Coordinates of N, CA and C and ligand atoms in Angstrom, one line a residue:
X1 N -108.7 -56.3 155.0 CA -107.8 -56.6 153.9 C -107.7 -55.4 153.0
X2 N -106.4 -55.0 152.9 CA -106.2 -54.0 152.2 C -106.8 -53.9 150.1
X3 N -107.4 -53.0 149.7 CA -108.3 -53.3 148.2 C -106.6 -53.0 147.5
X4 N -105.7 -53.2 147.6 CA -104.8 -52.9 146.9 C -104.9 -54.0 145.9
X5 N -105.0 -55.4 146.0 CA -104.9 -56.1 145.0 C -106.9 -56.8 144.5
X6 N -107.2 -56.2 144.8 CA -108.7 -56.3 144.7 C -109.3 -55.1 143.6
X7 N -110.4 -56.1 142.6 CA -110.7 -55.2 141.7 C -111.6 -54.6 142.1
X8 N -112.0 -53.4 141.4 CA -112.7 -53.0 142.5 C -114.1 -51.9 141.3
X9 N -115.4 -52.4 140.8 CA -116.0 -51.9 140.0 C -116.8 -50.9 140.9
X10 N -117.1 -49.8 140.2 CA -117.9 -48.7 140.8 C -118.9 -48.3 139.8
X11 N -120.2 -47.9 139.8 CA -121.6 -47.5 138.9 C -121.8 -46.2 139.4
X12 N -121.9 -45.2 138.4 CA -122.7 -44.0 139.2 C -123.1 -43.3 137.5
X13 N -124.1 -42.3 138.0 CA -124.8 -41.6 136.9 C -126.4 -42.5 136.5
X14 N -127.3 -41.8 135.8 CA -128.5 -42.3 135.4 C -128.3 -43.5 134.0
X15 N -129.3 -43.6 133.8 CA -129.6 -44.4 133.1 C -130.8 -43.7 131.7
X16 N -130.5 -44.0 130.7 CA -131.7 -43.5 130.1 C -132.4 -44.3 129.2
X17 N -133.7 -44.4 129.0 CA -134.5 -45.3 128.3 C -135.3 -44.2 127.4
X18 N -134.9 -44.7 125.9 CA -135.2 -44.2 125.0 C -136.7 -44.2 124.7
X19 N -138.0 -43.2 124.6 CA -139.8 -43.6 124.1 C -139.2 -43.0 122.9
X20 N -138.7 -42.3 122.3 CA -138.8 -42.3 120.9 C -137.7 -41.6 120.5
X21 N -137.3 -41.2 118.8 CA -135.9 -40.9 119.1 C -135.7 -39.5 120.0
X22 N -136.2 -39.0 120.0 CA -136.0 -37.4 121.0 C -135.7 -37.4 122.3
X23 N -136.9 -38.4 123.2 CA -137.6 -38.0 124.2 C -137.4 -39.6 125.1
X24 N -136.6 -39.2 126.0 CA -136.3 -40.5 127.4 C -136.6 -39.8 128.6
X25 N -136.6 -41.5 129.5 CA -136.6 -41.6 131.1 C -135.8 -41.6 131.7
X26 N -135.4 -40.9 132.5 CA -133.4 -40.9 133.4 C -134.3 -39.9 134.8
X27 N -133.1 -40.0 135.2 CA -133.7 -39.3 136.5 C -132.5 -38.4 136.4
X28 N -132.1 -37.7 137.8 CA -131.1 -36.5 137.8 C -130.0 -36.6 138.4
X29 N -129.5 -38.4 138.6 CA -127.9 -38.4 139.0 C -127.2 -37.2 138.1
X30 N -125.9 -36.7 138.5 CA -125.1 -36.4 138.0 C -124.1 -37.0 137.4
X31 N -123.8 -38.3 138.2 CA -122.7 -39.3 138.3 C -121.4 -38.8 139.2
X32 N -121.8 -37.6 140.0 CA -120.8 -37.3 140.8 C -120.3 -38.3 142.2
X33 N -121.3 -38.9 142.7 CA -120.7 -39.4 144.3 C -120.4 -40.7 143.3
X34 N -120.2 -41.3 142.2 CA -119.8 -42.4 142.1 C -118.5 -42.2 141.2
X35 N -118.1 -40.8 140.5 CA -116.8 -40.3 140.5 C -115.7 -40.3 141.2
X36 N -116.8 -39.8 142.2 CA -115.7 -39.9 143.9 C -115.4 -40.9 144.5
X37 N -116.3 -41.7 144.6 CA -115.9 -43.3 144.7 C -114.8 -43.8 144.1
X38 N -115.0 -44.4 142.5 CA -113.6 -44.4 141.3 C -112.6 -43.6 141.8
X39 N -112.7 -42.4 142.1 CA -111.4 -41.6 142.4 C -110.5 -42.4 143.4
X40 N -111.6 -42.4 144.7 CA -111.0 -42.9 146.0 C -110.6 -44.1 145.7
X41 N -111.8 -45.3 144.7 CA -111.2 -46.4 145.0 C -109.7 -46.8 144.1
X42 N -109.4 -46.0 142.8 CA -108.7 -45.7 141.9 C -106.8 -45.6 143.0
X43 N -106.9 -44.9 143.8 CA -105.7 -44.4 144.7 C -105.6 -46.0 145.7
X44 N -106.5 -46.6 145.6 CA -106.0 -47.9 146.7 C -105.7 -49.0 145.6
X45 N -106.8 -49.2 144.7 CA -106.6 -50.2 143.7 C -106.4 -50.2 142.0
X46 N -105.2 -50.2 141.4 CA -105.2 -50.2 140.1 C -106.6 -50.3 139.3
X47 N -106.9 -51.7 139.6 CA -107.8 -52.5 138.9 C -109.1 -51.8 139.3
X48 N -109.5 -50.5 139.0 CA -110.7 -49.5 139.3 C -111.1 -49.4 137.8
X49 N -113.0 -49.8 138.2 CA -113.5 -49.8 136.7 C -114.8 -49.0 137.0
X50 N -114.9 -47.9 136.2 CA -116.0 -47.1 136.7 C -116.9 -47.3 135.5
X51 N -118.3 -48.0 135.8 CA -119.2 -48.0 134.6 C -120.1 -47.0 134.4
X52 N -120.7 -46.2 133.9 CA -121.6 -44.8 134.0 C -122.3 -44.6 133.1
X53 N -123.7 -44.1 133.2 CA -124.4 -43.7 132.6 C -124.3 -42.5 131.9
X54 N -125.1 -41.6 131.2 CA -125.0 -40.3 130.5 C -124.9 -39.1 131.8
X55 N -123.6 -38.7 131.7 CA -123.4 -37.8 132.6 C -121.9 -36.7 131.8
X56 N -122.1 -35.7 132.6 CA -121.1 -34.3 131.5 C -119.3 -35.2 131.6
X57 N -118.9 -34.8 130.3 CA -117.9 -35.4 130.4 C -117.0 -34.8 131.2
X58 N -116.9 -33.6 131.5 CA -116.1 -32.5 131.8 C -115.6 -33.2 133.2
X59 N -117.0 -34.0 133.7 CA -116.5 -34.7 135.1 C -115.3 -35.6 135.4
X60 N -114.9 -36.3 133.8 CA -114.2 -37.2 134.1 C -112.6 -36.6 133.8
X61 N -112.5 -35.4 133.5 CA -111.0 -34.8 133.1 C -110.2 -35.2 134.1
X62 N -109.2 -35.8 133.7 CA -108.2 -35.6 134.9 C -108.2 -37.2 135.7
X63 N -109.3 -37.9 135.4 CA -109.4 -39.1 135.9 C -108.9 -39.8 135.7
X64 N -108.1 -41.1 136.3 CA -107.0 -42.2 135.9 C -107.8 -43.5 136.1
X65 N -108.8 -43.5 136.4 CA -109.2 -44.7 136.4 C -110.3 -45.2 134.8
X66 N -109.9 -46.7 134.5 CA -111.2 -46.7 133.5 C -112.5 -46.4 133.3
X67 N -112.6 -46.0 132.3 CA -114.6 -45.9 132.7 C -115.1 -46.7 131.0
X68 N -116.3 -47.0 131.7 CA -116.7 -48.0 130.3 C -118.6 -47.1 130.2
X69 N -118.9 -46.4 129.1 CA -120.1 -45.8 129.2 C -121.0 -47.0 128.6
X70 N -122.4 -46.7 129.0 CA -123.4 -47.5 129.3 C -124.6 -46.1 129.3
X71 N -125.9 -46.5 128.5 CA -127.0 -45.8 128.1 C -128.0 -46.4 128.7
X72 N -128.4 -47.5 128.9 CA -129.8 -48.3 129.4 C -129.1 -49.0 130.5
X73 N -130.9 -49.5 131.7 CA -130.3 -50.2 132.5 C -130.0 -51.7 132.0
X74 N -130.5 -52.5 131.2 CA -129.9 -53.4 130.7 C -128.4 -53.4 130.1
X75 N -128.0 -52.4 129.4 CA -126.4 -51.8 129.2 C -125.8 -51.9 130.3
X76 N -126.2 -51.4 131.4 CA -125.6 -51.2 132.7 C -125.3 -52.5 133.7
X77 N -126.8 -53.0 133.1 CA -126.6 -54.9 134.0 C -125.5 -55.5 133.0
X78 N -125.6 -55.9 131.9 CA -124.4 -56.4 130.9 C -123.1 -56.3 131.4
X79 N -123.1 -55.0 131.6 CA -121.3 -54.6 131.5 C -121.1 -54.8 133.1
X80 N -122.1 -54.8 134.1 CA -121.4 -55.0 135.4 C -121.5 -56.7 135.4
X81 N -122.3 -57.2 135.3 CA -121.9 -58.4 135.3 C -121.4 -59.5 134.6
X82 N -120.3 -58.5 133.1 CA -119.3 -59.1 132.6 C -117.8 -58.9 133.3
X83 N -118.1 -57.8 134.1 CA -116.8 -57.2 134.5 C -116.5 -58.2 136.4
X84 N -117.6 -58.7 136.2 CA -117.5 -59.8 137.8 C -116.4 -60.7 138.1
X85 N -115.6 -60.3 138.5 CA -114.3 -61.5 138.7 C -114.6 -61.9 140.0
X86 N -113.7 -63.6 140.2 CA -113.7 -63.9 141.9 C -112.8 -62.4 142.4
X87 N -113.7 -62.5 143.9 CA -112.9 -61.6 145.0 C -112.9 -60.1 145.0
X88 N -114.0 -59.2 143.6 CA -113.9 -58.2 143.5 C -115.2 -57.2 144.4
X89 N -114.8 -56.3 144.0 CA -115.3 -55.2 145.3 C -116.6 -54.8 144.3
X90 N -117.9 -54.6 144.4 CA -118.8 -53.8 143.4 C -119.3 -53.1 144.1
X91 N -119.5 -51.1 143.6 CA -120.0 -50.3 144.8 C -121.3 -49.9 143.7
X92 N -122.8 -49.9 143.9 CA -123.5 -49.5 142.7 C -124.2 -48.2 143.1
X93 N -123.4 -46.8 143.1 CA -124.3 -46.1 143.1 C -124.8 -44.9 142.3
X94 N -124.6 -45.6 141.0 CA -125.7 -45.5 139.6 C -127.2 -45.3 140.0
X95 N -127.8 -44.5 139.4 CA -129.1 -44.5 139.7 C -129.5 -45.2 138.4
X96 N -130.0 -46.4 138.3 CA -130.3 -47.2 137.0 C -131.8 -46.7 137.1
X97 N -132.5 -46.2 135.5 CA -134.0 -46.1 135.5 C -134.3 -47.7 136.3
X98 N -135.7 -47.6 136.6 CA -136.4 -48.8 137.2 C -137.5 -49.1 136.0
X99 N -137.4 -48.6 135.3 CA -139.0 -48.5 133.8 C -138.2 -48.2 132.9
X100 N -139.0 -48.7 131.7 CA -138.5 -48.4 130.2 C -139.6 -48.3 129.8
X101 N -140.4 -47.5 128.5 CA -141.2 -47.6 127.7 C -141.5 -49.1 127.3
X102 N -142.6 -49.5 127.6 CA -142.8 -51.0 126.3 C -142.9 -51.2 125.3
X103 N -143.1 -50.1 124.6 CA -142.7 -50.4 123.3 C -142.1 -48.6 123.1
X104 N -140.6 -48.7 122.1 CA -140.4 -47.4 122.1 C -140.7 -47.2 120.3
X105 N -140.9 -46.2 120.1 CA -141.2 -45.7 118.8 C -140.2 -45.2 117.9
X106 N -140.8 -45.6 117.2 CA -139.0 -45.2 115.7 C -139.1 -44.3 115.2
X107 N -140.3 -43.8 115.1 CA -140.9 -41.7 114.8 C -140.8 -41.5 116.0
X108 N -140.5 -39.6 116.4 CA -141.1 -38.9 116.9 C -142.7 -38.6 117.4
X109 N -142.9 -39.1 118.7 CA -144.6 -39.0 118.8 C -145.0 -37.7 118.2
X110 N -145.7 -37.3 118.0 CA -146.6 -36.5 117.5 C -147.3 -35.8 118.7
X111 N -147.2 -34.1 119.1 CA -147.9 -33.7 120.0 C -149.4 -34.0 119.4
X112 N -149.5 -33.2 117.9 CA -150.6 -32.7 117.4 C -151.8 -33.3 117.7
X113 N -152.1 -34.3 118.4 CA -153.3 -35.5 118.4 C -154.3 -34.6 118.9
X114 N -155.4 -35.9 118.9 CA -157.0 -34.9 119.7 C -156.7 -34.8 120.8
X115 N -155.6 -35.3 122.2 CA -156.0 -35.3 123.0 C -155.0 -35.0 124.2
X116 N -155.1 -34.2 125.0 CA -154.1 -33.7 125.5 C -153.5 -34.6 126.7
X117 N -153.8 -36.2 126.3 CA -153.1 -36.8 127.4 C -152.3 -37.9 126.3
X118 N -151.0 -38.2 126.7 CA -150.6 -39.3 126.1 C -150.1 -40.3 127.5
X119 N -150.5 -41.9 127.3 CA -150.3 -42.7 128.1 C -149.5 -43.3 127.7
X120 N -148.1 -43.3 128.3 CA -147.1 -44.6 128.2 C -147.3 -45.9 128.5
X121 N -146.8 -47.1 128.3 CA -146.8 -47.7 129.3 C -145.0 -48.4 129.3
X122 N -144.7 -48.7 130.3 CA -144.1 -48.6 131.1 C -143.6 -50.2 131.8
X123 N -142.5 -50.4 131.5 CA -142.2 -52.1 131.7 C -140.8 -51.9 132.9
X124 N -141.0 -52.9 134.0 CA -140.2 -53.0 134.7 C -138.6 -53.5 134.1
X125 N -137.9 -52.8 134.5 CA -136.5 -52.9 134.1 C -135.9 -54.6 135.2
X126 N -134.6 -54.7 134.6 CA -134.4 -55.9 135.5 C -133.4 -55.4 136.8
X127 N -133.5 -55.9 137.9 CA -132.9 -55.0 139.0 C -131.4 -56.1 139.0
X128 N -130.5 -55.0 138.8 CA -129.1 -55.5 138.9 C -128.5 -56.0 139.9
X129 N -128.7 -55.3 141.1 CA -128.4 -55.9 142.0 C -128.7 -57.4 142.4
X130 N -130.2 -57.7 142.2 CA -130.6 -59.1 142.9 C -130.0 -59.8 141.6
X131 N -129.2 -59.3 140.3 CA -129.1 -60.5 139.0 C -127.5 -60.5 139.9
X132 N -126.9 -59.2 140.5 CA -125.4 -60.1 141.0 C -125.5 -61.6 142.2
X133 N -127.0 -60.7 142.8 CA -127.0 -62.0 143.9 C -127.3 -63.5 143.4
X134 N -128.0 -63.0 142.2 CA -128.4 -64.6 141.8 C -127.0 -65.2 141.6
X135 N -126.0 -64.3 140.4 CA -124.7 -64.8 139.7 C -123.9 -65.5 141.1
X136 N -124.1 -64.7 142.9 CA -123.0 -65.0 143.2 C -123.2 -66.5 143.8
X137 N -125.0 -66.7 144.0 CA -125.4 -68.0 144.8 C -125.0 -68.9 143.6
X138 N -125.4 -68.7 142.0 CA -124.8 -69.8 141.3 C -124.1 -69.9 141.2
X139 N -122.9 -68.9 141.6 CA -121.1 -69.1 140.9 C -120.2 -69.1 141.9
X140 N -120.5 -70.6 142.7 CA -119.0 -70.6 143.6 C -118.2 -70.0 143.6
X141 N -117.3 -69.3 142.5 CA -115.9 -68.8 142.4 C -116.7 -67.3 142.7
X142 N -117.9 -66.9 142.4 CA -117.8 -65.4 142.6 C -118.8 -65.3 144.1
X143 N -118.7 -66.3 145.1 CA -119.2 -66.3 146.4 C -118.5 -65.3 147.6
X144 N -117.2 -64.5 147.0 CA -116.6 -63.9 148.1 C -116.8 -62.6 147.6
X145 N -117.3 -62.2 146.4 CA -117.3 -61.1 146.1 C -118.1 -59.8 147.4
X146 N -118.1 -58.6 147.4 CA -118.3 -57.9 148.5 C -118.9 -56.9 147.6
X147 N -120.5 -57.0 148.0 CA -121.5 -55.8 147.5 C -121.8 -54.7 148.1
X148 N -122.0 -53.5 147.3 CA -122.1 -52.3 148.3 C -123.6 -51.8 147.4
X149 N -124.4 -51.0 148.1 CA -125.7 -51.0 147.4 C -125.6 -49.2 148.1
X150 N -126.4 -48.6 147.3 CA -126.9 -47.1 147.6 C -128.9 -47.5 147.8
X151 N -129.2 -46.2 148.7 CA -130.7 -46.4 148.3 C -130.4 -44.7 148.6
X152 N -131.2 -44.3 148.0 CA -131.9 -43.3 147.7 C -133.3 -42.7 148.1
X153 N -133.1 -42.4 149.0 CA -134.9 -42.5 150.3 C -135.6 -41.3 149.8
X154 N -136.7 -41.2 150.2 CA -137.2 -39.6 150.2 C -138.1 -39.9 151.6
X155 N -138.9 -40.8 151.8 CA -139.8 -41.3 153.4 C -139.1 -42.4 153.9
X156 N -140.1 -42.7 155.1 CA -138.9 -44.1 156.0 C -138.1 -44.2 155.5
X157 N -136.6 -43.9 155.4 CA -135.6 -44.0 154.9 C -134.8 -45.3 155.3
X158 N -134.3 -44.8 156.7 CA -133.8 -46.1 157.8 C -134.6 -47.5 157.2
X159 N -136.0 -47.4 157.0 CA -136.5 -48.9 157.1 C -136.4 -49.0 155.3
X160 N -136.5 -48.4 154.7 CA -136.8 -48.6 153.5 C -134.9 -49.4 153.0
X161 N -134.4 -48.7 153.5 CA -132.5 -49.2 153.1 C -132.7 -50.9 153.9
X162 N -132.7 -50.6 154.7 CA -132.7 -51.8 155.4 C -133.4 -52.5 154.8
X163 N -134.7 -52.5 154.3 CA -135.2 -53.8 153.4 C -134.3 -53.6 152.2
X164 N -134.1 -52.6 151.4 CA -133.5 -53.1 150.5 C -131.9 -53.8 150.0
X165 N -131.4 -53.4 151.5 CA -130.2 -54.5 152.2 C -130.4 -55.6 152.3
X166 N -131.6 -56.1 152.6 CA -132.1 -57.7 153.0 C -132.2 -58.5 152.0
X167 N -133.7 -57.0 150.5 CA -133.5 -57.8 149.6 C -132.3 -58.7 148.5
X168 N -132.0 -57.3 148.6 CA -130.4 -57.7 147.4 C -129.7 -58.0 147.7
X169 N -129.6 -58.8 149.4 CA -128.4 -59.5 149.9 C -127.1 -58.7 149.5
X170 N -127.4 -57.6 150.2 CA -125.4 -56.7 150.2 C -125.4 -56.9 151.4
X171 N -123.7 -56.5 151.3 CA -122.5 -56.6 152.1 C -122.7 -55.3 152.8
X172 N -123.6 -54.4 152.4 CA -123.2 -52.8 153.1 C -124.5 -51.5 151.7
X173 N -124.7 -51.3 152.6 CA -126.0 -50.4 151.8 C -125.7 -48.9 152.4
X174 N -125.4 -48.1 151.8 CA -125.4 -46.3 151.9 C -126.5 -45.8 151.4
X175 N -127.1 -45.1 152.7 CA -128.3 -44.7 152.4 C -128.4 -42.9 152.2
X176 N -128.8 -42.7 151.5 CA -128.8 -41.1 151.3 C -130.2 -40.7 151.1
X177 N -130.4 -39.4 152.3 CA -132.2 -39.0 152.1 C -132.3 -38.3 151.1
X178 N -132.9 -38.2 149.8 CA -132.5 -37.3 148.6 C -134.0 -35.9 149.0
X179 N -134.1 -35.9 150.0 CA -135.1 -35.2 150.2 C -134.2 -33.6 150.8
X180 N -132.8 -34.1 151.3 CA -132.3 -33.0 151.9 C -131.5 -31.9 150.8
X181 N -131.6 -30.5 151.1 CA -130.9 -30.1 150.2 C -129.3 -29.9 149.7
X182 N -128.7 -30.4 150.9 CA -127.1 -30.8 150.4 C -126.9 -32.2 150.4
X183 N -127.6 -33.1 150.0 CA -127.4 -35.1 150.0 C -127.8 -35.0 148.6
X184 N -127.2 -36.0 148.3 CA -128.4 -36.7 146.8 C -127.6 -36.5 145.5
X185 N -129.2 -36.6 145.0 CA -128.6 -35.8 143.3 C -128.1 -34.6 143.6
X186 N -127.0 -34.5 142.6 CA -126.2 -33.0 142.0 C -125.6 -32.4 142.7
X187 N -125.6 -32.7 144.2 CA -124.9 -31.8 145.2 C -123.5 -32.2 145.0
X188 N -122.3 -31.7 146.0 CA -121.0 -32.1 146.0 C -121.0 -32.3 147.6
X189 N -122.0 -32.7 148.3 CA -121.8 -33.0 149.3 C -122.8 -34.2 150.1
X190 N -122.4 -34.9 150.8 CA -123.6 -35.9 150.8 C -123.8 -36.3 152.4
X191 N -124.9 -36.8 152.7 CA -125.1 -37.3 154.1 C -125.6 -38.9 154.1
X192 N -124.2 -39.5 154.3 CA -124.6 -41.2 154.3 C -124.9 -41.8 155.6
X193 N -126.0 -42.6 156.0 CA -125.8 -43.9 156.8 C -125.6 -45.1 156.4
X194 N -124.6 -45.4 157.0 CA -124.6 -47.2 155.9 C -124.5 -48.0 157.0
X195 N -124.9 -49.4 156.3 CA -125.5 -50.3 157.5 C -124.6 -51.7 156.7
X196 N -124.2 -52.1 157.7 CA -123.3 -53.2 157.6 C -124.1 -54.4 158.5
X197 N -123.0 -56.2 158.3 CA -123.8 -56.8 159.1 C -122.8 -57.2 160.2
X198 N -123.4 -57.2 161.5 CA -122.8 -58.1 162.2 C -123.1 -58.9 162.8
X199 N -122.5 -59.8 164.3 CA -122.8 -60.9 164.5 C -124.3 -60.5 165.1
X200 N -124.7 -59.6 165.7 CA -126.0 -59.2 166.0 C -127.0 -58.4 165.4
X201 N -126.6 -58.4 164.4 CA -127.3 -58.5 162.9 C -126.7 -57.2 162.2
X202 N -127.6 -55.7 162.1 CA -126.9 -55.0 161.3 C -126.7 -53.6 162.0
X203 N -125.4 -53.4 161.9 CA -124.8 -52.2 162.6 C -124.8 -50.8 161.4
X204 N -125.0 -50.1 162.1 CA -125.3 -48.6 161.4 C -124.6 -47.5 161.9
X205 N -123.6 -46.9 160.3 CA -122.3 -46.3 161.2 C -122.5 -44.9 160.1
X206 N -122.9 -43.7 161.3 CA -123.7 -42.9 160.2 C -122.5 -41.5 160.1
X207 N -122.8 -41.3 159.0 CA -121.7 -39.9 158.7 C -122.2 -38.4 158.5
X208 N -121.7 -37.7 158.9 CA -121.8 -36.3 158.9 C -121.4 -36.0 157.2
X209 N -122.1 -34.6 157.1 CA -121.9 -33.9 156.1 C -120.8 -33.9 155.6
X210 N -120.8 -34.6 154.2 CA -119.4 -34.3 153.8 C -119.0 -34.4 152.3
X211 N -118.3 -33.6 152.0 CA -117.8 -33.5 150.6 C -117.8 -35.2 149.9
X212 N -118.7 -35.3 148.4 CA -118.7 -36.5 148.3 C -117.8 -36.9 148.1
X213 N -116.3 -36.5 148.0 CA -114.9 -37.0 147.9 C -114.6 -37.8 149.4
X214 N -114.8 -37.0 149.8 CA -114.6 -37.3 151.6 C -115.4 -38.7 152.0
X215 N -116.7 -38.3 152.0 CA -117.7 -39.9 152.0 C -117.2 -41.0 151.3
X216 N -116.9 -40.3 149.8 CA -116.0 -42.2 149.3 C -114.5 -42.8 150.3
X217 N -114.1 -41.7 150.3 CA -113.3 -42.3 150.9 C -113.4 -43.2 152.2
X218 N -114.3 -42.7 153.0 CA -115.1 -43.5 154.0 C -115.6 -44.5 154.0
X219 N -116.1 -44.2 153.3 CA -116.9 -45.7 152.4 C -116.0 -47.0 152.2
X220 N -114.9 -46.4 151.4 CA -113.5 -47.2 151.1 C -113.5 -47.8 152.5
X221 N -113.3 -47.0 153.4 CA -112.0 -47.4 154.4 C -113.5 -48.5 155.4
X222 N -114.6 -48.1 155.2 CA -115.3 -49.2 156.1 C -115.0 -50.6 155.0
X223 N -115.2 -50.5 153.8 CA -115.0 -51.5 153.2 C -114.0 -52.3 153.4
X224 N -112.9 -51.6 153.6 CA -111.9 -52.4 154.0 C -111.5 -53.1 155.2
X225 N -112.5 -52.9 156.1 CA -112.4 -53.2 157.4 C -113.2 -54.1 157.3
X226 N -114.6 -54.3 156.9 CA -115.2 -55.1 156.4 C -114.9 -56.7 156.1
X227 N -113.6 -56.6 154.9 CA -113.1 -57.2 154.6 C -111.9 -58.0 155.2
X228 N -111.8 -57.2 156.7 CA -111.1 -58.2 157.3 C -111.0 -59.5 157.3
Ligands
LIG301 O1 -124.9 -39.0 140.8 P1 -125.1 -37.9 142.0 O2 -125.8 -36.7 141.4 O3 -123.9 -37.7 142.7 O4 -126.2 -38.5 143.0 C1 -125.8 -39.6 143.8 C2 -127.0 -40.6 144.0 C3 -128.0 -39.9 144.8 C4 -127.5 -41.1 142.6 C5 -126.3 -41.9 144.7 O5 -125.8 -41.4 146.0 C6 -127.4 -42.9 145.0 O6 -128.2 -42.9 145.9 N1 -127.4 -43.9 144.1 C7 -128.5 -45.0 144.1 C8 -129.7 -44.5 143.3 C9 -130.8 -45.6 143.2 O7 -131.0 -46.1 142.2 O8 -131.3 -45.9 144.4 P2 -132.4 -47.0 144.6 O9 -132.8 -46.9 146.1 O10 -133.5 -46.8 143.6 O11 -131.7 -48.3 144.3 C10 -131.1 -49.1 145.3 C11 -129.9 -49.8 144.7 O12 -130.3 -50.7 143.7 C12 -128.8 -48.9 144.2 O13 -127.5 -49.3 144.5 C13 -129.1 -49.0 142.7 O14 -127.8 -48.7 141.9 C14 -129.5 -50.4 142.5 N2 -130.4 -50.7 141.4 C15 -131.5 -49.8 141.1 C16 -132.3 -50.1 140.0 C17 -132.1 -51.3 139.3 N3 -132.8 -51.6 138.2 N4 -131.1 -52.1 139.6 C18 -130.2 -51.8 140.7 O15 -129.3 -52.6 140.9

């Protein structure tokens, strides 16, 4: 089914969780392969909503598609799953923190102390993906929606995507080894395997090196086949 009349949300960039005013947790998306995404999916479907984390603006020049910014992963879960319509497309490859400080501080920590270790502690974030799976099992009208997941490997990569395809109940998981040095964070080029389902459970349709412009668009076009 062609995404021409299908909305179509896209996540990319980190997430950051504030320990005090100075000093946060984020990792090193750039928010580039989820740019590329928006771009690509932006040229098939009007209705392109790109949600992002803190990433350089400079990225978005020239872009026609919406973007709605978002600072925490809780910011991140909000806004994607207000933006959930029946029948829309969601591609998440945001790197959302997984931790937040448990308690953040309203001063500046203080190096000066006696001791040269400071211990955080550290509260699990809520994982967005399994809150769309919950919304889609409780919301008949949003049961056709079509999820796309990233994982982000560094070891067993193949098995580690594939569980987390199982967990979060998606439609289609792109896996990228962030261990290589042209995949991942910050590159402009990426090496995806994505794993779809079929009648003999899950088929795996892997891609060559390619500009992350290129990969979205690939991505696109399995999606839409998908969607048959
Ligand atoms: O932004 P770039 O520099 O271009 O880099 C691109 C990328 C490497 C960030 C991107 O290609 C990518 O892999 N994104 C997913 C990063 C990630 O969080 O992977 P994960 O394996 O930890 O998470 C699996 C999936 O769960 C992801 O779709 C993620 O968006 C989602 N997730 C993660 C944490 C969380 N609390 N809720 C989630 O839904």
């Amino acid at each position: 089914m062609p995404l021409k009349d299908k909305k179509i949300i896209v996540t990319g960039g980190p997430t950051r969780e504030w320990i005090d005013p100075v000093r946060y947790i984020s990792n090193a998306s750039s928010g580039k392969m989820g740019i590329a995404l928006a771009d690509a999916a932006v040229s098939r479907s009007k209705q392109t909503v790109f949600i992002h984390g803190p990433i350089e603006n400079s990225l978005l020049t020239n872009t026609i598609f919406k973007s709605i910014y978002v600072e925490t992963t809780a910011d991140l879960m909000n806004a994607v799953l207000n933006e959930l319509t029946p029948g829309c497309v969601i591609i998440m490859a945001a790197a959302p923190a997984d931790f937040q400080p448990e308690k953040k501080s309203s001063t500046k920590i203080k190096k000066e102390n006696d001791t040269d270790i400071l211990i955080l502690k550290l509260k699990k974030n809520p994982d967005i993906l399994k809150n769309i799976a919950e919304k889609k099992s409780k919301d008949a009208s949003l049961s056709g929606i079509f999820v796309t997941g990233f994982a982000a490997e560094t070891d067993n990569t193949e098995s580690n995507a594939i569980k987390k395809f199982n967990a979060k109940n998606l439609d289609m998981i792109c896996l990228n080894d962030v261990t290589q040095k042209d995949a991942g964070f910050g590159t402009d080029t990426n090496r995806i395997i994505i794993f779809t389902k079929d009648s003999d459970g899950i088929k795996k349709t892997e891609l060559p090196l390619l500009l992350k412009a290129e990969a979205a668009e690939r991505i696109l076009d399995l999606i839409e086949s998908e969607l048959k």
